[in-house]
Short mmCIF file of C-alpha atoms in Angstrom, two decimals:
data_model
loop_
_atom_site.label_atom_id
_atom_site.label_comp_id
_atom_site.label_asym_id
_atom_site.label_seq_id
_atom_site.Cartn_x
_atom_site.Cartn_y
_atom_site.Cartn_z
CA UNK A 1 11.72 9.04 -14.97
CA UNK A 2 14.99 9.12 -12.73
CA UNK A 3 15.19 8.45 -8.92
CA UNK A 4 13.95 11.79 -7.12
CA UNK A 5 15.97 13.46 -4.18
CA UNK A 6 13.94 13.70 -1.34
CA UNK A 7 16.39 15.47 1.18
CA UNK A 8 19.56 15.41 3.24
CA UNK A 9 19.66 13.25 6.43
CA UNK A 10 22.12 14.51 9.03
CA UNK A 11 22.68 12.37 12.42
CA UNK A 12 22.61 14.65 15.78
CA UNK A 13 22.95 14.04 19.29
CA UNK A 14 19.76 16.39 19.67
CA UNK A 15 18.02 16.40 16.44
CA UNK A 16 15.31 18.83 17.78
CA UNK A 17 18.14 21.05 18.95
CA UNK A 18 19.81 20.80 15.51
CA UNK A 19 16.47 21.52 13.27
CA UNK A 20 15.68 24.34 15.56
CA UNK A 21 19.48 26.04 14.97
CA UNK A 22 19.28 25.05 11.19
CA UNK A 23 16.02 26.20 10.38
CA UNK A 24 17.00 29.72 12.15
CA UNK A 25 20.02 29.65 10.06
CA UNK A 26 18.35 29.26 6.81
CA UNK A 27 15.19 30.99 7.76
CA UNK A 28 13.07 27.77 7.03
CA UNK A 29 10.37 26.03 9.18
CA UNK A 30 11.15 23.19 11.56
CA UNK A 31 8.86 20.41 13.31
CA UNK A 32 9.74 17.24 15.48
CA UNK A 33 8.09 14.34 14.50
CA UNK A 34 6.87 11.15 17.03
CA UNK A 35 10.52 9.77 16.56
CA UNK A 36 12.31 12.79 17.84
CA UNK A 37 13.53 13.68 14.33
CA UNK A 38 13.66 17.12 13.47
CA UNK A 39 12.48 18.13 10.06
CA UNK A 40 13.89 21.49 8.44
CA UNK A 41 11.96 22.64 5.31
CA UNK A 42 12.03 25.55 3.06
CA UNK A 43 8.44 24.57 2.09
CA UNK A 44 9.35 25.17 -1.39
CA UNK A 45 8.35 22.29 -3.94
CA UNK A 46 11.79 20.51 -4.94
CA UNK A 47 14.00 22.19 -2.49
CA UNK A 48 15.59 19.26 -0.61
CA UNK A 49 14.48 18.90 2.83
CA UNK A 50 16.76 18.41 5.75
CA UNK A 51 16.10 15.71 8.41
CA UNK A 52 18.01 15.55 11.89
CA UNK A 53 17.93 12.08 13.32
CA UNK A 54 18.97 10.59 16.43
CA UNK A 55 22.88 9.38 16.80
CA UNK A 56 24.51 7.72 19.60
CA UNK A 57 27.71 9.23 19.04
CA UNK A 58 29.06 12.84 18.62
CA UNK A 59 30.78 13.78 15.17
CA UNK A 60 34.33 12.00 14.93
CA UNK A 61 37.09 14.54 14.09
CA UNK A 62 36.90 14.31 10.53
CA UNK A 63 35.69 16.77 8.23
CA UNK A 64 32.28 16.01 7.02
CA UNK A 65 32.06 14.70 3.31
CA UNK A 66 28.57 16.70 2.84
CA UNK A 67 28.32 19.93 3.78
CA UNK A 68 25.89 22.83 3.12
CA UNK A 69 26.81 26.43 1.71
CA UNK A 70 24.76 29.42 2.88
CA UNK A 71 23.86 31.87 0.49
CA UNK A 72 24.75 36.14 0.91
CA UNK A 73 23.19 38.47 -1.21
CA UNK A 74 25.46 40.89 -0.41
CA UNK A 75 29.25 41.07 1.74
CA UNK A 76 27.27 43.10 4.42
CA UNK A 77 24.92 40.45 4.46
CA UNK A 78 27.74 37.65 4.79
CA UNK A 79 29.27 39.41 7.61
CA UNK A 80 25.94 39.89 9.47
CA UNK A 81 24.96 35.57 9.09
CA UNK A 82 28.29 35.02 10.25
CA UNK A 83 27.97 37.20 13.23
CA UNK A 84 24.43 36.00 13.77
CA UNK A 85 25.40 32.18 13.92
CA UNK A 86 28.80 32.92 15.69
CA UNK A 87 26.26 34.37 18.36
CA UNK A 88 24.04 31.29 18.15
CA UNK A 89 26.89 28.94 18.48
CA UNK A 90 28.87 28.41 15.62
CA UNK A 91 32.61 28.23 15.71
CA UNK A 92 35.19 28.88 13.31
CA UNK A 93 36.87 26.25 11.44
CA UNK A 94 39.96 25.70 9.62
CA UNK A 95 39.57 23.03 6.89
CA UNK A 96 42.71 24.55 4.55
CA UNK A 97 40.37 27.31 2.87
CA UNK A 98 43.29 29.75 3.54
CA UNK A 99 42.21 33.23 2.25
CA UNK A 100 38.97 32.17 0.28
CA UNK A 101 36.03 35.00 0.25
CA UNK A 102 33.74 32.25 1.99
CA UNK A 103 33.79 31.86 5.50
CA UNK A 104 33.86 28.31 7.33
CA UNK A 105 31.96 27.48 10.35
CA UNK A 106 30.85 24.43 12.27
CA UNK A 107 27.01 24.14 13.72
CA UNK A 108 26.99 23.49 17.52
CA UNK A 109 27.63 19.87 16.76
CA UNK A 110 30.74 20.21 14.90
CA UNK A 111 29.13 19.70 11.49
CA UNK A 112 31.13 22.31 8.98
CA UNK A 113 29.31 24.84 6.70
CA UNK A 114 30.32 27.57 4.49
CA UNK A 115 28.83 31.41 4.63
CA UNK A 116 29.47 32.13 0.62
CA UNK A 117 30.61 35.28 -0.47
CA UNK A 118 28.04 37.18 -2.83
CA UNK A 119 27.45 35.46 -6.11
CA UNK A 120 25.12 35.88 -9.30
CA UNK A 121 23.88 32.27 -9.08
CA UNK A 122 22.61 32.69 -5.52
CA UNK A 123 20.80 35.91 -5.19
CA UNK A 124 17.31 34.65 -5.10
CA UNK A 125 18.41 31.34 -3.27
CA UNK A 126 16.18 30.12 -0.22
CA UNK A 127 19.17 30.67 2.13
CA UNK A 128 20.59 27.49 1.14
CA UNK A 129 22.76 27.67 -1.91
CA UNK A 130 24.40 24.25 -2.26
CA UNK A 131 24.81 20.78 -0.91
CA UNK A 132 28.54 20.29 -1.52
CA UNK A 133 29.73 16.66 -1.71
CA UNK A 134 33.39 15.94 -1.40
CA UNK A 135 34.55 13.63 -4.67
CA UNK A 136 38.06 12.13 -5.45
CA UNK A 137 36.28 11.89 -9.10
CA UNK A 138 33.70 14.71 -9.51
CA UNK A 139 32.82 13.44 -13.01
CA UNK A 140 32.19 10.05 -12.22
CA UNK A 141 30.00 10.83 -8.96
CA UNK A 142 28.20 13.40 -10.69
CA UNK A 143 27.41 11.20 -13.56
CA UNK A 144 25.83 8.84 -10.66
CA UNK A 145 23.82 11.31 -8.98
CA UNK A 146 22.57 12.66 -12.17
CA UNK A 147 20.90 9.42 -12.53
CA UNK A 148 19.91 9.00 -8.53
CA UNK A 149 18.34 12.56 -8.48
CA UNK A 150 17.43 13.63 -12.05
CA UNK A 151 19.17 16.92 -11.79
CA UNK A 152 21.36 18.18 -14.55
CA UNK A 153 24.68 19.25 -15.04
CA UNK A 154 24.61 23.16 -14.64
CA UNK A 155 28.49 23.86 -14.99
CA UNK A 156 31.59 22.21 -14.90
CA UNK A 157 35.08 23.40 -13.77
CA UNK A 158 38.36 22.83 -12.53
CA UNK A 159 36.93 22.35 -9.01
CA UNK A 160 34.30 19.99 -10.08
CA UNK A 161 30.66 19.51 -11.43
CA UNK A 162 27.66 21.44 -10.33
CA UNK A 163 24.03 19.98 -10.41
CA UNK A 164 20.89 22.00 -10.75
CA UNK A 165 17.55 20.79 -9.53
CA UNK A 166 14.87 20.68 -12.23
CA UNK A 167 13.60 24.25 -12.72
CA UNK A 168 17.26 25.60 -12.68
CA UNK A 169 17.01 27.45 -9.27
CA UNK A 170 19.28 26.90 -6.47
CA UNK A 171 20.00 25.08 -4.14
CA UNK A 172 22.59 23.01 -6.34
CA UNK A 173 24.39 20.09 -5.70
CA UNK A 174 28.29 20.56 -5.76
CA UNK A 175 30.78 17.82 -6.18
CA UNK A 176 34.08 19.18 -5.49
CA UNK A 177 37.20 17.51 -6.27
CA UNK A 178 39.58 16.47 -3.19
CA UNK A 179 42.51 14.41 -2.44
CA UNK A 180 41.76 12.30 0.51
CA UNK A 181 39.30 9.22 0.38
CA UNK A 182 36.44 9.00 2.46
CA UNK A 183 37.25 7.16 5.72
CA UNK A 184 34.51 7.07 7.87
CA UNK A 185 30.62 6.52 7.96
CA UNK A 186 29.05 9.94 6.80
CA UNK A 187 27.37 12.19 8.90
CA UNK A 188 25.38 13.12 6.14
CA UNK A 189 23.36 11.36 3.48
CA UNK A 190 20.88 11.70 1.02
CA UNK A 191 17.60 10.10 0.64
CA UNK A 192 16.18 9.40 -2.60
CA UNK A 193 12.85 7.86 -4.09
CA UNK A 194 11.63 6.52 -7.44
CA UNK A 195 8.37 8.23 -8.80
CA UNK A 196 4.94 7.82 -7.32
CA UNK A 197 4.47 5.05 -10.24
CA UNK A 198 8.02 3.60 -9.85
CA UNK A 199 9.05 0.63 -8.07
CA UNK A 200 11.84 0.33 -4.94
CA UNK A 201 13.35 -2.63 -6.05
CA UNK A 202 13.38 -2.01 -9.75
CA UNK A 203 15.39 1.76 -8.84
CA UNK A 204 17.57 -0.43 -6.52
CA UNK A 205 18.67 -2.63 -9.44
CA UNK A 206 19.00 0.47 -11.73
CA UNK A 207 21.18 2.35 -9.58
CA UNK A 208 23.27 -1.01 -8.69
CA UNK A 209 23.74 -1.41 -12.20
CA UNK A 210 25.08 2.30 -12.10
CA UNK A 211 27.85 1.65 -9.60
CA UNK A 212 25.94 1.59 -6.26
CA UNK A 213 26.24 -1.27 -3.81
CA UNK A 214 24.53 -2.46 -0.92
CA UNK A 215 25.94 -0.88 2.50
CA UNK A 216 25.04 -2.07 5.94
CA UNK A 217 25.02 0.97 8.43
CA UNK A 218 23.12 -1.41 11.49
CA UNK A 219 19.56 -1.15 9.64
CA UNK A 220 17.51 -3.63 10.80
CA UNK A 221 16.24 -6.15 8.17
CA UNK A 222 12.35 -4.72 8.56
CA UNK A 223 13.02 -1.38 7.68
CA UNK A 224 11.05 0.02 4.55
CA UNK A 225 14.16 1.60 2.98
CA UNK A 226 17.36 0.22 1.33
CA UNK A 227 20.86 1.60 1.96
CA UNK A 228 23.40 1.63 -0.74
CA UNK A 229 26.79 3.34 -1.14
CA UNK A 230 27.51 5.60 -4.23
CA UNK A 231 30.76 4.87 -6.36
CA UNK A 232 32.77 6.38 -3.70
CA UNK A 233 31.04 4.95 -0.56
CA UNK A 234 28.94 7.51 0.36
CA UNK A 235 25.74 6.01 1.82
CA UNK A 236 22.58 6.98 0.83
CA UNK A 237 19.00 5.37 1.41
CA UNK A 238 16.10 4.63 -1.33
CA UNK A 239 12.94 4.95 0.03
CA UNK A 240 9.53 3.65 -0.98
CA UNK A 241 7.79 5.86 -3.80
CA UNK A 242 6.46 9.18 -2.18
#
């Protein structure tokens, strides 16, 4: 069985405030653990969790390589979501979207995200439509993450590749073609884990054979997770079996 996706970890100057903000944005629940990290959960099995962990530095003036897309059941709902989030502290952002039907905003700490126009695929999405990953080679990166998550290809197009989670319900993971390479440590990264009957070392070896490389993000030698980078340099963590 493939490694499984636990969720997306996002660094934050104020993890609790960011968790509260995103829980409201998505309509999910949130909590803060003993370490001060903020967890945002849909409470739906198989939907990735969002974990906000403390960072010493603010987001650099570079577009994140990973961002969230929010679903809209209608144009009116899209407009209402944009207005609600602008009132809550989101700001308009220009990432070169031109006259696209989706709206690009940034959360209170500058992380870009999109409020999508209504799409059939996301009519019953749990607030979150997709986790979007910038990629220079979407096909290659999608192949790696199929092995690293157990998700399957939902569709392919000129834009890139979409992976659908088991059960074929949103949110998806979209690998979207961009020209620029990764230039700074990611503000957001995936956490994956072996199945309950698996072994961390075995999964690290398997993912390394598939193109992952060891990554140093300042982790201490006694942490329980292993930090790797995918074939385009995006850092991720392999946790112990869950």
